Amino acid sequence: MSGVFIVSDNILSPIGLTTSKNFGQLKKSVSGIQKHHDTALSDQPFYAALFDQSGFIKDSDHKYTRFEQLLMASISDALQNSSVDAGDKKTVLIISSTKGNISLLETESYNPTIQKRISLPASAKLVAEYFGFINQPVVVSNACISGIMAILTGMRLIQSGQYENAVIAGADVISKFVLSGFQSFQAISPGPCKPFDVNRDGISLGEGAATIILSANPKNAQGIKVMGGAVSNDANHISAPSRTGAELCQAITKTLDNAHLLATDIDFISAHGTATIYNDEMEATAITLANLQTVPVNSLKGYYGHTLGAAGLIESIVSIHSLKENLVIPTLGFNETGTTNPLNICTDLLSGNFTNCLKTASGFGGCNAAVVFSKQ
Amino acid sequence: MIAEKYITSGCLISNHTVYKNGELLFVNKDADVPGFLLSVYKHFDINYSRFYKMDNLSKLGWLASEILLKNSFQKENYRPEDIGLILSNANSSLDTDQKYMASVKDIPSPLLFVYTLPNIVTGEICIRNNFKGEDAFFVFDSFNADFIENYVSSLLDNNILQACICGWVELLGDEYKAALFLVEKLKGNEAVSFTKEHMNKIFDDKKIN
């Protein structure tokens, strides 16, 4: 199989509109999570990482929704920093989102036009046309693992020889739909979230977009490869994580096999770390089952909140730059171990000589995903 | 690395009818969508209390999987982690999204909210059958047999999966269609080769010949 190289990337978040700006902010422990009181979103004040700007691209005809603008601004920056041509027949666009344009249900009266406008393929088509992609875009919508799944989809479409390049972009906006849903689950923390901490009490939501460009062409390589990945299902519950962590462990083990690596080769882990009681407990168990409990691990939810369909991409890109800069970002919000199986939670900027990074995620529907990035 | 792959079972539920492997198994033209789905559940004499909790999209996909697998799948031949699901549709979970949004005006319903993700149908099928392999949900404006064939083939050829349920599960308002295909490397009695042409033929005409 050919290698799959990371060519370019972008993180568009409330703490910065480029990857380098984001990584700089993370090194300074800057978080995008703030207290908001916006009655269009919630009657009660809430903590979340939200953009304070509205326009992200030039759109004088008001043709594009906020969701589409986020994707376009992120893809635009990533493409500009690569030699990959969107109009090449060997290039495919992959979009990751959980809810896309769902906020139109809040602001528009429902009719067939709005129904089509909400459908994810309609957004994907607009984004593809904006950049001149020739091939039909692929849309992944698989709950909170969508971002990692989109990377794996891109990797496989390249490995199978169908395409040479994949532009993988994810975004979600925080609407009343999404916020009220997590509130109804009593899953929102009353303050900024505290991943893996003994006092963790729920998630903070966040909005953002991110883009990773993959290529099989070594001339596009920038030093990091996608080595392999895997997805599993708990087959246990649609909204609660596995009690045993065996299935996330299965995804991790298969990922290591796929990457031809051993647990001892992993230098650090970027966990999902949503800061709910049950997710973090399950992840700590799974990481321990996979014999990775001594490996430095972080969660980035304390900076970005849970950015849903963008989360796997944003956190993967931070991990890729951690490999490049040999610097692992600490877990903001963590203070004291709060899982039955203690992990080696990264609490300060960690320097070292890092080669291989494991990124994991889990989501509603019982899904788990893992991917490994390595220096060439 | 390229393995022989077969569609060993196919199930199509649409337009008040249920077909399996080209054979019409059930018709009920007198019911609305929830009534039709319930009549399918009762006709096939399935006893599974979780069914009543599911949203309509999950009921549709789950029923199609039950009929697809019944008497056609030797689950014992596989490890749970070797069986996966690759599903797709056009409108994600919009049918339930609207119902959830209506609840927000009053009291937001956590029971509805959890179904506002298309991959919950995958989770329901996995829970029922203890399938723990790779699953994925893709959204295309129409059934993309070309993509499904290539993606599922790569999972089977690379031994990421040994058996895969794939296809289409779409439900919005009064319109619904489920077309599920069981893909295995073992050739069964009803088997046809796993190709986009065969999937499209079953999707459009209910049977190959």
Tab-separated table of C-alpha atoms in Angstrom, chain B:
chain	number	residue	atom	x	y	z
B	1	MET	CA	-5.745	-9.417	-1.787
B	2	ILE	CA	-8.925	-9.142	-3.933
B	3	ALA	CA	-11.460	-11.620	-2.510
B	4	GLU	CA	-14.574	-12.974	-4.204
B	5	LYS	CA	-17.568	-11.205	-2.637
B	6	TYR	CA	-21.247	-12.049	-2.876
B	7	ILE	CA	-24.581	-10.498	-2.009
B	8	THR	CA	-25.908	-13.446	0.007
B	9	SER	CA	-29.180	-11.722	0.947
B	10	GLY	CA	-31.045	-8.586	-0.081
B	11	CYS	CA	-34.026	-6.860	1.526
B	12	LEU	CA	-36.055	-4.003	0.122
B	13	ILE	CA	-38.759	-2.138	2.043
B	14	SER	CA	-40.541	0.636	0.160
B	15	ASN	CA	-43.942	1.762	-1.050
B	16	HIS	CA	-45.947	-0.401	1.400
B	17	THR	CA	-44.108	-3.593	0.430
B	18	VAL	CA	-41.365	-5.879	1.751
B	19	TYR	CA	-39.205	-7.889	-0.643
B	20	LYS	CA	-36.450	-10.340	0.207
B	21	ASN	CA	-34.227	-11.836	-2.497
B	22	GLY	CA	-36.728	-10.764	-5.132
B	23	GLU	CA	-39.714	-12.347	-3.400
B	24	LEU	CA	-42.663	-10.253	-2.248
B	25	LEU	CA	-43.136	-11.136	1.427
B	26	PHE	CA	-45.589	-8.533	2.691
B	27	VAL	CA	-47.925	-5.785	1.490
B	28	ASN	CA	-49.942	-3.313	3.540
B	29	LYS	CA	-51.332	-0.402	1.551
B	30	ASP	CA	-53.764	0.800	4.202
B	31	ALA	CA	-51.476	2.234	6.840
B	32	ASP	CA	-49.513	5.423	7.422
B	33	VAL	CA	-45.739	5.118	7.898
B	34	PRO	CA	-45.734	4.249	11.640
B	35	GLY	CA	-48.682	1.892	11.086
B	36	PHE	CA	-46.929	0.207	8.177
B	37	LEU	CA	-43.714	-0.268	10.170
B	38	LEU	CA	-45.671	-1.756	13.081
B	39	SER	CA	-47.520	-4.110	10.708
B	40	VAL	CA	-44.191	-5.334	9.318
B	41	TYR	CA	-42.928	-5.940	12.867
B	42	LYS	CA	-46.069	-7.953	13.681
B	43	HIS	CA	-46.222	-9.841	10.375
B	44	PHE	CA	-42.702	-11.197	10.793
B	45	ASP	CA	-43.511	-12.193	14.360
B	46	ILE	CA	-40.553	-10.392	15.895
B	47	ASN	CA	-40.390	-9.981	19.658
B	48	TYR	CA	-38.033	-7.143	20.630
B	49	SER	CA	-39.295	-4.503	23.052
B	50	ARG	CA	-36.638	-1.930	22.018
B	51	PHE	CA	-38.471	-1.630	18.690
B	52	TYR	CA	-41.166	0.499	20.320
B	53	LYS	CA	-38.601	3.047	21.574
B	54	MET	CA	-37.016	3.613	18.165
B	55	ASP	CA	-37.719	6.512	15.831
B	56	ASN	CA	-39.151	5.719	12.398
B	57	LEU	CA	-35.784	5.757	10.600
B	58	SER	CA	-34.336	3.254	13.065
B	59	LYS	CA	-37.477	1.104	12.911
B	60	LEU	CA	-37.226	0.977	9.123
B	61	GLY	CA	-33.511	0.124	9.011
B	62	TRP	CA	-33.771	-2.284	11.915
B	63	LEU	CA	-36.740	-4.165	10.384
B	64	ALA	CA	-34.909	-4.401	7.056
B	65	SER	CA	-31.882	-5.882	8.855
B	66	GLU	CA	-34.050	-8.412	10.712
B	67	ILE	CA	-35.661	-9.629	7.485
B	68	LEU	CA	-32.326	-9.533	5.630
B	69	LEU	CA	-30.625	-11.771	8.194
B	70	LYS	CA	-33.455	-14.147	9.142
B	71	ASN	CA	-32.651	-17.673	7.910
B	72	SER	CA	-29.938	-16.162	5.685
B	73	PHE	CA	-27.014	-15.468	7.990
B	74	GLN	CA	-24.845	-17.808	10.032
B	75	LYS	CA	-23.702	-15.329	12.661
B	76	GLU	CA	-21.745	-18.082	14.416
B	77	ASN	CA	-19.376	-18.243	11.434
B	78	TYR	CA	-17.980	-14.861	12.375
B	79	ARG	CA	-16.453	-13.030	15.323
B	80	PRO	CA	-18.518	-9.963	16.392
B	81	GLU	CA	-15.670	-7.617	15.404
B	82	ASP	CA	-15.614	-9.043	11.872
B	83	ILE	CA	-19.196	-7.990	11.055
B	84	GLY	CA	-19.831	-4.348	10.134
B	85	LEU	CA	-22.359	-1.945	8.637
B	86	ILE	CA	-21.912	0.692	5.930
B	87	LEU	CA	-25.168	2.611	5.525
B	88	SER	CA	-26.248	5.737	3.682
B	89	ASN	CA	-29.193	8.008	2.933
B	90	ALA	CA	-30.044	11.488	1.642
B	91	ASN	CA	-31.705	13.321	4.507
B	92	SER	CA	-29.808	12.055	7.530
B	93	SER	CA	-32.188	12.071	10.543
B	94	LEU	CA	-34.296	15.043	9.362
B	95	ASP	CA	-37.597	13.243	10.048
B	96	THR	CA	-36.783	13.011	13.764
B	97	ASP	CA	-34.902	16.341	13.750
B	98	GLN	CA	-38.224	18.061	13.004
B	99	LYS	CA	-39.999	16.175	15.771
B	100	TYR	CA	-37.224	17.017	18.231
B	101	MET	CA	-37.319	20.703	17.225
B	102	ALA	CA	-41.085	20.743	17.847
B	103	SER	CA	-40.420	19.409	21.366
B	104	VAL	CA	-37.912	22.216	22.052
B	105	LYS	CA	-40.737	24.770	22.068
B	106	ASP	CA	-42.198	22.906	25.046
B	107	ILE	CA	-39.744	20.643	26.861
B	108	PRO	CA	-36.788	19.362	24.805
B	109	SER	CA	-37.033	15.576	24.636
B	110	PRO	CA	-33.819	13.661	25.342
B	111	LEU	CA	-35.498	10.522	23.960
B	112	LEU	CA	-35.993	12.235	20.596
B	113	PHE	CA	-32.617	14.040	20.664
B	114	VAL	CA	-30.616	10.818	20.748
B	115	TYR	CA	-32.253	9.776	17.471
B	116	THR	CA	-31.219	13.016	15.723
B	117	LEU	CA	-28.137	11.261	14.331
B	118	PRO	CA	-28.374	8.938	11.316
B	119	ASN	CA	-25.921	6.391	12.710
B	120	ILE	CA	-28.257	5.500	15.588
B	121	VAL	CA	-29.917	3.038	13.218
B	122	THR	CA	-26.513	1.372	12.878
B	123	GLY	CA	-26.215	1.260	16.667
B	124	GLU	CA	-29.643	-0.356	16.985
B	125	ILE	CA	-28.729	-3.106	14.524
B	126	CYS	CA	-25.391	-3.669	16.314
B	127	ILE	CA	-27.107	-3.905	19.727
B	128	ARG	CA	-29.613	-6.467	18.429
B	129	ASN	CA	-26.995	-8.706	16.787
B	130	ASN	CA	-23.846	-7.984	18.825
B	131	PHE	CA	-22.066	-6.730	15.696
B	132	LYS	CA	-18.894	-4.910	16.802
B	133	GLY	CA	-17.000	-4.329	13.564
B	134	GLU	CA	-16.515	-1.147	11.590
B	135	ASP	CA	-19.607	0.910	10.925
B	136	ALA	CA	-20.090	4.132	8.984
B	137	PHE	CA	-22.916	6.369	7.833
B	138	PHE	CA	-22.554	8.350	4.608
B	139	VAL	CA	-24.954	10.919	3.158
B	140	PHE	CA	-25.450	11.179	-0.622
B	141	ASP	CA	-28.270	12.834	-2.560
B	142	SER	CA	-29.180	9.437	-4.054
B	143	PHE	CA	-28.114	5.799	-3.618
B	144	ASN	CA	-24.454	5.657	-4.623
B	145	ALA	CA	-23.877	1.986	-5.427
B	146	ASP	CA	-20.493	2.799	-6.946
B	147	PHE	CA	-19.180	4.267	-3.683
B	148	ILE	CA	-20.722	1.494	-1.557
B	149	GLU	CA	-19.221	-1.223	-3.762
B	150	ASN	CA	-15.747	0.299	-3.638
B	151	TYR	CA	-15.806	1.099	0.080
B	152	VAL	CA	-17.217	-2.229	1.270
B	153	SER	CA	-14.893	-4.120	-1.105
B	154	SER	CA	-11.873	-2.395	0.370
B	155	LEU	CA	-12.997	-3.311	3.915
B	156	LEU	CA	-13.477	-6.978	2.938
B	157	ASP	CA	-10.390	-7.228	0.712
B	158	ASN	CA	-8.198	-5.860	3.492
B	159	ASN	CA	-9.774	-8.191	6.081
B	160	ILE	CA	-11.054	-5.260	8.142
B	161	LEU	CA	-14.420	-7.042	7.905
B	162	GLN	CA	-15.447	-10.573	6.891
B	163	ALA	CA	-19.161	-9.781	6.488
B	164	CYS	CA	-20.886	-6.455	5.925
B	165	ILE	CA	-24.445	-5.179	5.800
B	166	CYS	CA	-24.560	-2.235	3.434
B	167	GLY	CA	-27.053	-0.087	1.591
B	168	TRP	CA	-29.605	2.652	1.989
B	169	VAL	CA	-32.055	3.606	4.785
B	170	GLU	CA	-34.068	6.744	4.030
B	171	LEU	CA	-37.217	8.013	5.722
B	172	LEU	CA	-38.713	11.495	5.624
B	173	GLY	CA	-42.400	12.179	6.206
B	174	ASP	CA	-44.439	9.788	4.071
B	175	GLU	CA	-41.502	8.694	1.918
B	176	TYR	CA	-39.303	5.775	2.898
B	177	LYS	CA	-37.010	3.224	1.338
B	178	ALA	CA	-34.628	0.693	2.811
B	179	ALA	CA	-32.426	-1.454	0.592
B	180	LEU	CA	-29.970	-3.589	2.544
B	181	PHE	CA	-27.454	-6.068	1.194
B	182	LEU	CA	-25.593	-8.750	3.126
B	183	VAL	CA	-22.119	-9.112	1.641
B	184	GLU	CA	-19.960	-12.146	2.421
B	185	LYS	CA	-16.982	-13.951	0.954
B	186	LEU	CA	-18.844	-17.291	1.076
B	187	LYS	CA	-21.189	-18.060	-1.776
B	188	GLY	CA	-24.657	-19.013	-0.481
B	189	ASN	CA	-27.644	-20.425	-2.342
B	190	GLU	CA	-29.160	-17.055	-3.180
B	191	ALA	CA	-25.824	-15.393	-3.836
B	192	VAL	CA	-25.002	-13.082	-6.697
B	193	SER	CA	-21.666	-11.352	-7.118
B	194	PHE	CA	-21.269	-8.104	-5.170
B	195	THR	CA	-21.386	-5.404	-7.842
B	196	LYS	CA	-22.921	-1.970	-8.164
B	197	GLU	CA	-25.014	-3.279	-11.072
B	198	HIS	CA	-26.582	-5.981	-8.898
B	199	MET	CA	-27.206	-3.521	-6.042
B	200	ASN	CA	-28.822	-1.018	-8.404
B	201	LYS	CA	-30.953	-3.740	-9.978
B	202	ILE	CA	-32.258	-4.822	-6.555
B	203	PHE	CA	-32.661	-1.171	-5.479
B	204	ASP	CA	-34.730	-0.291	-8.565
B	205	ASP	CA	-36.399	-3.549	-9.643
B	206	LYS	CA	-36.397	-5.567	-6.394
B	207	LYS	CA	-34.673	-8.539	-8.058
B	208	ILE	CA	-31.833	-9.410	-10.398
B	209	ASN	CA	-33.733	-11.262	-13.127
